[in-house]
Short mmCIF file of C-alpha atoms in Angstrom, two decimals:
data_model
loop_
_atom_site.label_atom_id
_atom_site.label_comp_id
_atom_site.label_asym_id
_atom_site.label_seq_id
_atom_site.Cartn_x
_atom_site.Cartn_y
_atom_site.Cartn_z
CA UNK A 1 9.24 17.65 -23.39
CA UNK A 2 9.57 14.71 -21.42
CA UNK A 3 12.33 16.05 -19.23
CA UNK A 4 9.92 18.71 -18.37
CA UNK A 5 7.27 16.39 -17.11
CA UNK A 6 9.64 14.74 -15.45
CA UNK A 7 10.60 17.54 -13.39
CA UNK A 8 7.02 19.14 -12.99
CA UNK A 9 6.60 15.06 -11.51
CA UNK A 10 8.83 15.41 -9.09
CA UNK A 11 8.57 19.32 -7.77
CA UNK A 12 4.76 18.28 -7.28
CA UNK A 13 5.66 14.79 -5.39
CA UNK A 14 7.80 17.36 -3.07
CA UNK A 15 5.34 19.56 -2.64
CA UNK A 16 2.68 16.85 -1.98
CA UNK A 17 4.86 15.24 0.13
CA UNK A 18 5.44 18.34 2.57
CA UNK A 19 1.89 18.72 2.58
CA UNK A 20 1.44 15.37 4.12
CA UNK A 21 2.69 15.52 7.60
CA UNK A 22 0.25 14.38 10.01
CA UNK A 23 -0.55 17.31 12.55
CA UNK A 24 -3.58 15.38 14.66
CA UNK A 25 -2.94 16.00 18.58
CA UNK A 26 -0.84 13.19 20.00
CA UNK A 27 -1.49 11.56 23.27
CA UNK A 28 1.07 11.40 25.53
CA UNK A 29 0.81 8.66 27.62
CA UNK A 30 0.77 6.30 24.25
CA UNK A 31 4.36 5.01 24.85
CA UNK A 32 3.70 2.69 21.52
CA UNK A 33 3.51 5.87 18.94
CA UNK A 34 7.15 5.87 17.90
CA UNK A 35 6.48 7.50 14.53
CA UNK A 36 4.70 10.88 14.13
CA UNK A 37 3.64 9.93 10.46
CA UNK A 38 0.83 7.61 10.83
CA UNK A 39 -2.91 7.63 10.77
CA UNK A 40 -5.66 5.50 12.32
CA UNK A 41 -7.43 3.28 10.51
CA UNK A 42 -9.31 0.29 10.72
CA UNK A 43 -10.65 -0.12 7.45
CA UNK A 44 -11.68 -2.97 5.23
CA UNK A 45 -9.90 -3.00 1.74
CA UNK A 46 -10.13 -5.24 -1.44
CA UNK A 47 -7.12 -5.76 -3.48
CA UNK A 48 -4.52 -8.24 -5.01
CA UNK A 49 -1.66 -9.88 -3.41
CA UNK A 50 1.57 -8.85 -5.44
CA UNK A 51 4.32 -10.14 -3.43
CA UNK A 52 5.22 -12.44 -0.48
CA UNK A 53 7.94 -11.64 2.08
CA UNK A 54 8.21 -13.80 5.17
CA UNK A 55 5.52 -12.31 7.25
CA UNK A 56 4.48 -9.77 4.97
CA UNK A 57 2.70 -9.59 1.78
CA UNK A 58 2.85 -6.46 -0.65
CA UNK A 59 -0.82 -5.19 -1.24
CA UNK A 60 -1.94 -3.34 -4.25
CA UNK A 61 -5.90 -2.05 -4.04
CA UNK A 62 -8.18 -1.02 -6.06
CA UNK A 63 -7.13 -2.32 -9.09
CA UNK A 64 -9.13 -5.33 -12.00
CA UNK A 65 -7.36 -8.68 -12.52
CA UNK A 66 -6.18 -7.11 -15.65
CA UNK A 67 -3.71 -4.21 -13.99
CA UNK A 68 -3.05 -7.08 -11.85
CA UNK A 69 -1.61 -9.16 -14.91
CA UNK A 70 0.70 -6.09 -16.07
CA UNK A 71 1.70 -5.27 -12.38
CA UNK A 72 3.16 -8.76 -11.66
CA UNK A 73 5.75 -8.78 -14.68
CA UNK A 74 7.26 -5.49 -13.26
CA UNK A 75 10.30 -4.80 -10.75
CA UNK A 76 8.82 -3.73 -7.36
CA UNK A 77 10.55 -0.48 -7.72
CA UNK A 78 8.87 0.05 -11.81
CA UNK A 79 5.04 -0.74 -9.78
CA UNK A 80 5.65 2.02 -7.02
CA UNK A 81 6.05 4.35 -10.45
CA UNK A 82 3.07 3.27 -12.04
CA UNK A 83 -0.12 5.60 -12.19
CA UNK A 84 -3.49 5.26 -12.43
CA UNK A 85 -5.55 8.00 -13.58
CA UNK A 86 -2.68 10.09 -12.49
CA UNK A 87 -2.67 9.05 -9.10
CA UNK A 88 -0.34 6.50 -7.56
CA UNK A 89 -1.43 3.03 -6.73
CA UNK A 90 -2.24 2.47 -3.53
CA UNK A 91 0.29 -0.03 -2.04
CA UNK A 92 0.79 -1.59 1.35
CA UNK A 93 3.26 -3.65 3.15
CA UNK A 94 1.34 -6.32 5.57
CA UNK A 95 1.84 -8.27 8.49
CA UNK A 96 -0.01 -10.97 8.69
CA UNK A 97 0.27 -14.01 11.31
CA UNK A 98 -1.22 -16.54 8.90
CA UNK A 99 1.06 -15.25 5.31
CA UNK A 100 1.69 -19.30 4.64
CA UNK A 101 -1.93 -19.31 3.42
CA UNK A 102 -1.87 -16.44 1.04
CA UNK A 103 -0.52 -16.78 -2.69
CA UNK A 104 0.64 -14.04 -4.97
CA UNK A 105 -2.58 -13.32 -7.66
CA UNK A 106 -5.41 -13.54 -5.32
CA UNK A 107 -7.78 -11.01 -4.84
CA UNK A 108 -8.29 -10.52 -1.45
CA UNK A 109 -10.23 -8.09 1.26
CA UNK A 110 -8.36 -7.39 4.33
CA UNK A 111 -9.50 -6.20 8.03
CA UNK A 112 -6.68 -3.45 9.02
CA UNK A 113 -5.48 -3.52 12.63
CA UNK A 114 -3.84 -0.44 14.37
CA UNK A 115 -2.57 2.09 12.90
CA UNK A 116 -0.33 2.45 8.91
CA UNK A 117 2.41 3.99 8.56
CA UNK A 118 2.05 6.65 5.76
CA UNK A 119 5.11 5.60 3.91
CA UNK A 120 5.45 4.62 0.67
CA UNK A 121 4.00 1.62 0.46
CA UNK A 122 2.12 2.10 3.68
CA UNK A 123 3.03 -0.35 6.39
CA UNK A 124 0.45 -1.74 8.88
CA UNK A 125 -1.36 -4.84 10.55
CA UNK A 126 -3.67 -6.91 8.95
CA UNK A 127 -6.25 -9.30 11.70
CA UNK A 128 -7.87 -10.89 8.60
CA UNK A 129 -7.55 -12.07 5.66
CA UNK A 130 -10.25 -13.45 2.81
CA UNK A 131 -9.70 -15.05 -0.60
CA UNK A 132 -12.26 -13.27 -2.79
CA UNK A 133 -11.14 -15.21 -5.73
#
């Protein structure tokens, strides 16, 4: 049963995966688009801080203090697995000018800058961050 699931899992991330190509007209003269895969967005997004890198921190939205707790214990590649309310989390890898001032636990809302790369975890710019707790 569970090796069924699993595969039903998978042929749907395939198939949802093909169905996400970005098709939105390009502009030509934008010499800085090296990726096809990417959408715009300048958003504002609330969410916890799960890792730090050197200039990037690993983003995790949407989620109470209390998903937080479980996330934290787990191996990066175990969180990019988990589900909630059988969708994925929604995960981001940021740049941020100012990372020395961000921990790992804080909840935190971000300004997005530019574009994110629709990868999994999404890659992309952050201008601001805030400490909500």
């Amino acid at each position: 049963m569970n090796y069924l699931k699993l595969t039903l899992f998978i042929f749907m991330i395939l198939i949802l995966s093909a169905c996400n190509t970005n098709n939105a007209n390009t502009n030509n003269s934008d010499s800085n688009n090296t990726s096809k895969n990417v959408q715009a967005n300048e958003d504002i997004k609330d969410g916890f801080i799960l890792l730090l890198e050197a200039e990037r921190f690993l983003f995790v939205e949407n989620i109470s203090e209390e998903q937080y707790n479980e996330l934290k214990q787990l191996p990066l590649k175990n969180v990019m697995e988990v589900k909630e309310n059988g969708k994925e989390l929604s995960l981001y890898w940021f740049t941020y000018e100012h990372i020395n001032k961000l921990k790992p636990g804080e909840k935190v809302r971000v300004w997005m800058e530019g574009e994110i790369a629709a990868s999994r975890p999404g890659q992309g710019w952050v201008k601001k961050v805030e400490i909500i707790k």
